[in-house]
Amino acid sequence: MRLDRFLSQNSDFSMSDTRLLIAQQRVLLDGAAAQSIQQAVTRFTRVELDGVCLQDVQPVYLALNKPRGVVSATKDGKYPTVLDLVRHPRKDELHIAGRLDFNTTGLILLTNDGAWSRRISLPERQLPKTYEVSVSRPLNEGYVAAFRAGIFFAYEGVTTLPARLELLSAYTARLTLVEGKYHQVKRMFGYFQNKVLSLHRVSVGPVALGTLEPGSIRPVGAGELAAISRL
Ligand code: URA
């Protein structure tokens, strides 16, 4: 939103008063004197007028290690949700950036920054997501080639983008996808009638789960946030 509109909506001044307020250096945006009525005010811009704070919302970015049997939702009548695991003063503002299935474990990102979660979910951004998978039937190089070439999903009539599969053992692999279709990993192995027994997300772009314990949460670091915005 433009600064003049923000001030008219959040103070007793009108839009036409804003120019004068700025000239008199009475408006601070993130601690610096505002320069123009057209300056953008986002949800996370700290806005002060005559030393009174009109808006001060801190953006929150959290990484969570989702355990099995937890729903990727903010509310559920039956099962615990990822939000039930969060202890944070801004918990009620948070939403999930990229869901995992009920039995999938691993990295989930939570934020109150809708623009950020939209940006990282944009298909054209092709943010790589890496999973460790175990399956019920032995794997072979045929899977590697097929996943690289793309698997046709008849329901949507689309072919998956090239994915990187690294075989770790006869029944386990590491898979990196740059998209997130519904049940994508299970359906890719399902193409070979191979059932996914466990699925664990270890990273989303530059954010890695590392040693975070199941059910634990840590803030996404400044370096990780910077790496995401550089993508
Ligand atoms: N693919 C799946 O099939 N399930 C997930 O939870 C994530 C990716």
Tab-separated table of C-alpha atoms and ligand atoms in Angstrom:
chain	number	residue	atom	x	y	z
A	1	MET	CA	0.000	0.000	0.000
A	2	ARG	CA	1.189	3.566	-0.675
A	3	LEU	CA	2.289	5.602	2.318
A	4	ASP	CA	-0.379	8.319	1.862
A	5	ARG	CA	-3.146	5.711	1.847
A	6	PHE	CA	-1.674	3.919	4.855
A	7	LEU	CA	-1.529	7.161	6.868
A	8	SER	CA	-5.067	8.175	5.941
A	9	GLN	CA	-6.316	4.747	7.067
A	10	ASN	CA	-4.284	4.589	10.264
A	11	SER	CA	-4.282	8.151	11.621
A	12	ASP	CA	-6.460	11.247	11.766
A	13	PHE	CA	-4.646	12.756	8.793
A	14	SER	CA	-5.977	12.659	5.241
A	15	MET	CA	-4.089	11.536	2.155
A	16	SER	CA	-3.519	15.151	1.179
A	17	ASP	CA	-1.859	15.912	4.555
A	18	THR	CA	0.848	13.303	3.917
A	19	ARG	CA	3.136	15.484	1.780
A	20	LEU	CA	3.406	18.060	4.563
A	21	LEU	CA	3.966	15.415	7.258
A	22	ILE	CA	6.825	14.012	5.187
A	23	ALA	CA	8.332	17.465	4.555
A	24	GLN	CA	8.243	18.062	8.312
A	25	GLN	CA	10.030	14.697	8.813
A	26	ARG	CA	7.264	13.500	11.112
A	27	VAL	CA	6.967	10.098	9.445
A	28	LEU	CA	9.547	7.308	9.927
A	29	LEU	CA	9.600	4.115	7.900
A	30	ASP	CA	11.739	1.419	9.510
A	31	GLY	CA	13.467	4.148	11.486
A	32	ALA	CA	14.326	6.430	8.529
A	33	ALA	CA	12.490	9.624	7.568
A	34	ALA	CA	9.938	8.969	4.802
A	35	GLN	CA	10.813	10.574	1.459
A	36	SER	CA	7.688	10.335	-0.688
A	37	ILE	CA	3.934	9.835	-0.456
A	38	GLN	CA	4.372	6.970	-2.910
A	39	GLN	CA	6.662	4.894	-0.711
A	40	ALA	CA	5.415	1.354	-0.244
A	41	VAL	CA	4.233	0.234	3.174
A	42	THR	CA	4.106	-3.535	3.523
A	43	ARG	CA	2.665	-5.508	6.423
A	44	PHE	CA	6.174	-5.604	7.898
A	45	THR	CA	7.148	-1.937	7.510
A	46	ARG	CA	7.493	-0.270	10.894
A	47	VAL	CA	5.636	3.049	10.598
A	48	GLU	CA	5.937	5.870	13.133
A	49	LEU	CA	4.148	9.202	13.093
A	50	ASP	CA	5.200	11.882	15.568
A	51	GLY	CA	6.999	9.186	17.557
A	52	VAL	CA	3.867	7.020	17.812
A	53	CYS	CA	4.130	3.562	16.293
A	54	LEU	CA	1.254	2.899	13.848
A	55	GLN	CA	2.418	-0.520	12.705
A	56	ASP	CA	5.103	-2.928	13.906
A	57	VAL	CA	4.642	-6.507	12.743
A	58	GLN	CA	7.696	-8.764	12.796
A	59	PRO	CA	7.965	-11.289	9.965
A	60	VAL	CA	8.380	-14.848	11.263
A	61	TYR	CA	10.038	-17.700	9.343
A	62	LEU	CA	10.247	-21.091	11.066
A	63	ALA	CA	11.557	-24.522	10.083
A	64	LEU	CA	9.845	-27.516	11.688
A	65	ASN	CA	10.653	-31.225	11.590
A	66	LYS	CA	7.202	-32.717	11.095
A	67	PRO	CA	6.729	-36.099	12.754
A	68	ARG	CA	4.607	-38.855	11.219
A	69	GLY	CA	0.883	-38.697	12.010
A	70	VAL	CA	0.693	-34.914	12.137
A	71	VAL	CA	-1.569	-33.007	9.733
A	72	SER	CA	-0.158	-30.177	7.598
A	73	ALA	CA	-2.960	-27.838	8.563
A	74	THR	CA	-3.603	-25.156	11.116
A	75	LYS	CA	-6.702	-26.925	12.538
A	76	ASP	CA	-7.988	-30.498	12.476
A	77	GLY	CA	-10.806	-32.062	14.464
A	78	LYS	CA	-9.108	-35.457	14.795
A	79	TYR	CA	-5.308	-35.347	14.565
A	80	PRO	CA	-2.554	-33.079	15.888
A	81	THR	CA	-1.504	-30.384	13.424
A	82	VAL	CA	1.891	-28.841	12.760
A	83	LEU	CA	0.603	-25.665	14.433
A	84	ASP	CA	0.012	-27.659	17.634
A	85	LEU	CA	3.789	-28.180	17.766
A	86	VAL	CA	4.569	-24.462	17.598
A	87	ARG	CA	5.290	-22.372	20.674
A	88	HIS	CA	5.649	-18.824	19.392
A	89	PRO	CA	4.034	-15.514	20.365
A	90	ARG	CA	2.899	-14.999	16.762
A	91	LYS	CA	1.694	-18.596	16.344
A	92	ASP	CA	-1.859	-17.535	15.410
A	93	GLU	CA	-0.602	-15.584	12.383
A	94	LEU	CA	1.361	-18.471	10.887
A	95	HIS	CA	0.560	-20.514	7.812
A	96	ILE	CA	2.310	-23.444	6.111
A	97	ALA	CA	4.525	-22.890	3.074
A	98	GLY	CA	4.374	-26.291	1.354
A	99	ARG	CA	2.441	-29.153	2.917
A	100	LEU	CA	3.515	-32.735	3.584
A	101	ASP	CA	1.236	-35.772	3.711
A	102	PHE	CA	0.070	-37.155	7.073
A	103	ASN	CA	2.738	-39.887	7.139
A	104	THR	CA	5.523	-37.869	5.525
A	105	THR	CA	8.132	-36.522	7.927
A	106	GLY	CA	10.655	-33.736	7.710
A	107	LEU	CA	11.043	-30.110	6.820
A	108	ILE	CA	8.046	-27.801	6.802
A	109	LEU	CA	8.330	-24.028	6.609
A	110	LEU	CA	5.923	-21.789	8.524
A	111	THR	CA	5.573	-18.040	8.181
A	112	ASN	CA	3.277	-15.064	8.636
A	113	ASP	CA	4.657	-13.540	5.408
A	114	GLY	CA	2.198	-14.404	2.636
A	115	ALA	CA	4.314	-12.759	-0.064
A	116	TRP	CA	7.301	-14.955	0.935
A	117	SER	CA	5.344	-18.208	0.956
A	118	ARG	CA	3.759	-17.339	-2.405
A	119	ARG	CA	7.180	-16.538	-3.851
A	120	ILE	CA	8.757	-19.827	-2.777
A	121	SER	CA	5.745	-21.805	-4.032
A	122	LEU	CA	5.652	-20.226	-7.492
A	123	PRO	CA	6.044	-23.038	-10.075
A	124	GLU	CA	8.380	-20.874	-12.192
A	125	ARG	CA	10.747	-20.489	-9.239
A	126	GLN	CA	11.435	-24.258	-9.357
A	127	LEU	CA	12.722	-24.381	-5.793
A	128	PRO	CA	14.370	-27.802	-5.320
A	129	LYS	CA	12.917	-29.990	-2.576
A	130	THR	CA	14.866	-33.062	-1.501
A	131	TYR	CA	13.346	-36.210	0.011
A	132	GLU	CA	14.714	-39.463	1.376
A	133	VAL	CA	12.476	-42.303	0.303
A	134	SER	CA	12.203	-45.963	1.130
A	135	VAL	CA	10.145	-48.260	-1.060
A	136	SER	CA	8.767	-51.793	-1.002
A	137	ARG	CA	10.449	-53.149	-4.168
A	138	PRO	CA	14.077	-52.901	-5.310
A	139	LEU	CA	15.156	-49.830	-7.240
A	140	ASN	CA	17.366	-49.756	-10.314
A	141	GLU	CA	18.887	-47.337	-12.824
A	142	GLY	CA	15.660	-47.464	-14.848
A	143	TYR	CA	14.017	-45.302	-12.176
A	144	VAL	CA	16.848	-42.765	-12.383
A	145	ALA	CA	16.420	-42.415	-16.144
A	146	ALA	CA	12.603	-42.346	-15.977
A	147	PHE	CA	12.540	-39.676	-13.241
A	148	ARG	CA	15.047	-37.597	-15.204
A	149	ALA	CA	12.901	-37.876	-18.350
A	150	GLY	CA	9.648	-37.164	-16.474
A	151	ILE	CA	6.685	-39.347	-15.523
A	152	PHE	CA	3.350	-38.816	-17.249
A	153	PHE	CA	0.515	-38.106	-14.798
A	154	ALA	CA	-2.606	-39.100	-16.719
A	155	TYR	CA	-5.005	-37.427	-14.276
A	156	GLU	CA	-3.603	-33.950	-14.990
A	157	GLY	CA	-2.301	-34.877	-18.462
A	158	VAL	CA	1.158	-33.511	-17.613
A	159	THR	CA	4.673	-34.870	-17.458
A	160	THR	CA	6.710	-34.182	-14.331
A	161	LEU	CA	9.761	-31.954	-14.681
A	162	PRO	CA	13.178	-33.638	-14.684
A	163	ALA	CA	13.904	-34.966	-11.193
A	164	ARG	CA	17.184	-36.214	-9.749
A	165	LEU	CA	17.107	-39.650	-8.134
A	166	GLU	CA	20.179	-40.937	-6.289
A	167	LEU	CA	20.050	-44.598	-5.339
A	168	LEU	CA	21.292	-45.065	-1.772
A	169	SER	CA	20.578	-48.793	-1.448
A	170	ALA	CA	18.314	-51.368	-3.099
A	171	TYR	CA	15.273	-49.900	-1.319
A	172	THR	CA	16.247	-46.327	-0.510
A	173	ALA	CA	16.945	-43.220	-2.554
A	174	ARG	CA	17.286	-39.468	-2.371
A	175	LEU	CA	14.957	-37.611	-4.716
A	176	THR	CA	15.092	-33.922	-5.670
A	177	LEU	CA	12.052	-32.338	-7.305
A	178	VAL	CA	11.564	-28.785	-8.516
A	179	GLU	CA	7.766	-28.902	-8.329
A	180	GLY	CA	5.133	-30.067	-5.866
A	181	LYS	CA	2.215	-31.859	-7.440
A	182	TYR	CA	-0.356	-33.650	-5.297
A	183	HIS	CA	1.256	-36.795	-3.759
A	184	GLN	CA	3.984	-36.347	-6.347
A	185	VAL	CA	6.635	-38.659	-4.904
A	186	LYS	CA	4.185	-41.484	-4.176
A	187	ARG	CA	2.704	-41.190	-7.661
A	188	MET	CA	6.134	-41.202	-9.337
A	189	PHE	CA	7.042	-44.464	-7.606
A	190	GLY	CA	3.467	-45.636	-8.109
A	191	TYR	CA	4.141	-45.504	-11.857
A	192	PHE	CA	6.429	-48.522	-11.201
A	193	GLN	CA	3.868	-50.122	-8.832
A	194	ASN	CA	6.399	-49.471	-6.099
A	195	LYS	CA	4.906	-48.408	-2.778
A	196	VAL	CA	6.562	-45.626	-0.788
A	197	LEU	CA	7.064	-46.929	2.766
A	198	SER	CA	8.626	-43.799	4.218
A	199	LEU	CA	9.120	-40.294	2.930
A	200	HIS	CA	11.217	-37.667	4.661
A	201	ARG	CA	11.860	-34.129	3.342
A	202	VAL	CA	15.420	-33.047	4.140
A	203	SER	CA	15.567	-29.668	2.419
A	204	VAL	CA	13.613	-26.939	0.677
A	205	GLY	CA	15.908	-24.784	-1.453
A	206	PRO	CA	18.741	-23.569	0.769
A	207	VAL	CA	16.942	-24.530	4.011
A	208	ALA	CA	18.106	-27.919	5.309
A	209	LEU	CA	16.635	-29.891	8.178
A	210	GLY	CA	20.083	-30.790	9.544
A	211	THR	CA	19.936	-32.146	13.079
A	212	LEU	CA	16.545	-30.673	13.994
A	213	GLU	CA	14.741	-33.311	16.091
A	214	PRO	CA	11.237	-34.547	15.104
A	215	GLY	CA	8.660	-32.118	16.498
A	216	SER	CA	11.288	-29.379	17.001
A	217	ILE	CA	11.350	-25.923	15.493
A	218	ARG	CA	14.049	-23.372	14.726
A	219	PRO	CA	13.966	-19.951	13.107
A	220	VAL	CA	15.035	-19.865	9.448
A	221	GLY	CA	18.412	-18.099	9.559
A	222	ALA	CA	19.242	-14.756	7.982
A	223	GLY	CA	21.666	-16.470	5.588
A	224	GLU	CA	18.974	-18.927	4.482
A	225	LEU	CA	16.465	-16.103	3.955
A	226	ALA	CA	19.007	-14.157	1.912
A	227	ALA	CA	19.774	-17.260	-0.178
A	228	ILE	CA	16.038	-17.725	-0.873
A	229	SER	CA	15.595	-14.135	-1.969
A	230	ARG	CA	18.629	-14.432	-4.302
A	231	LEU	CA	17.085	-17.428	-6.103
B	1	URA	N1	5.141	-36.185	-2.320
B	1	URA	C1	4.286	-37.012	-1.690
B	1	URA	O1	3.800	-37.976	-2.259
B	1	URA	N2	3.966	-36.733	-0.414
B	1	URA	C2	4.500	-35.695	0.281
B	1	URA	O2	4.186	-35.518	1.455
B	1	URA	C3	5.392	-34.861	-0.394
B	1	URA	C4	5.689	-35.101	-1.692
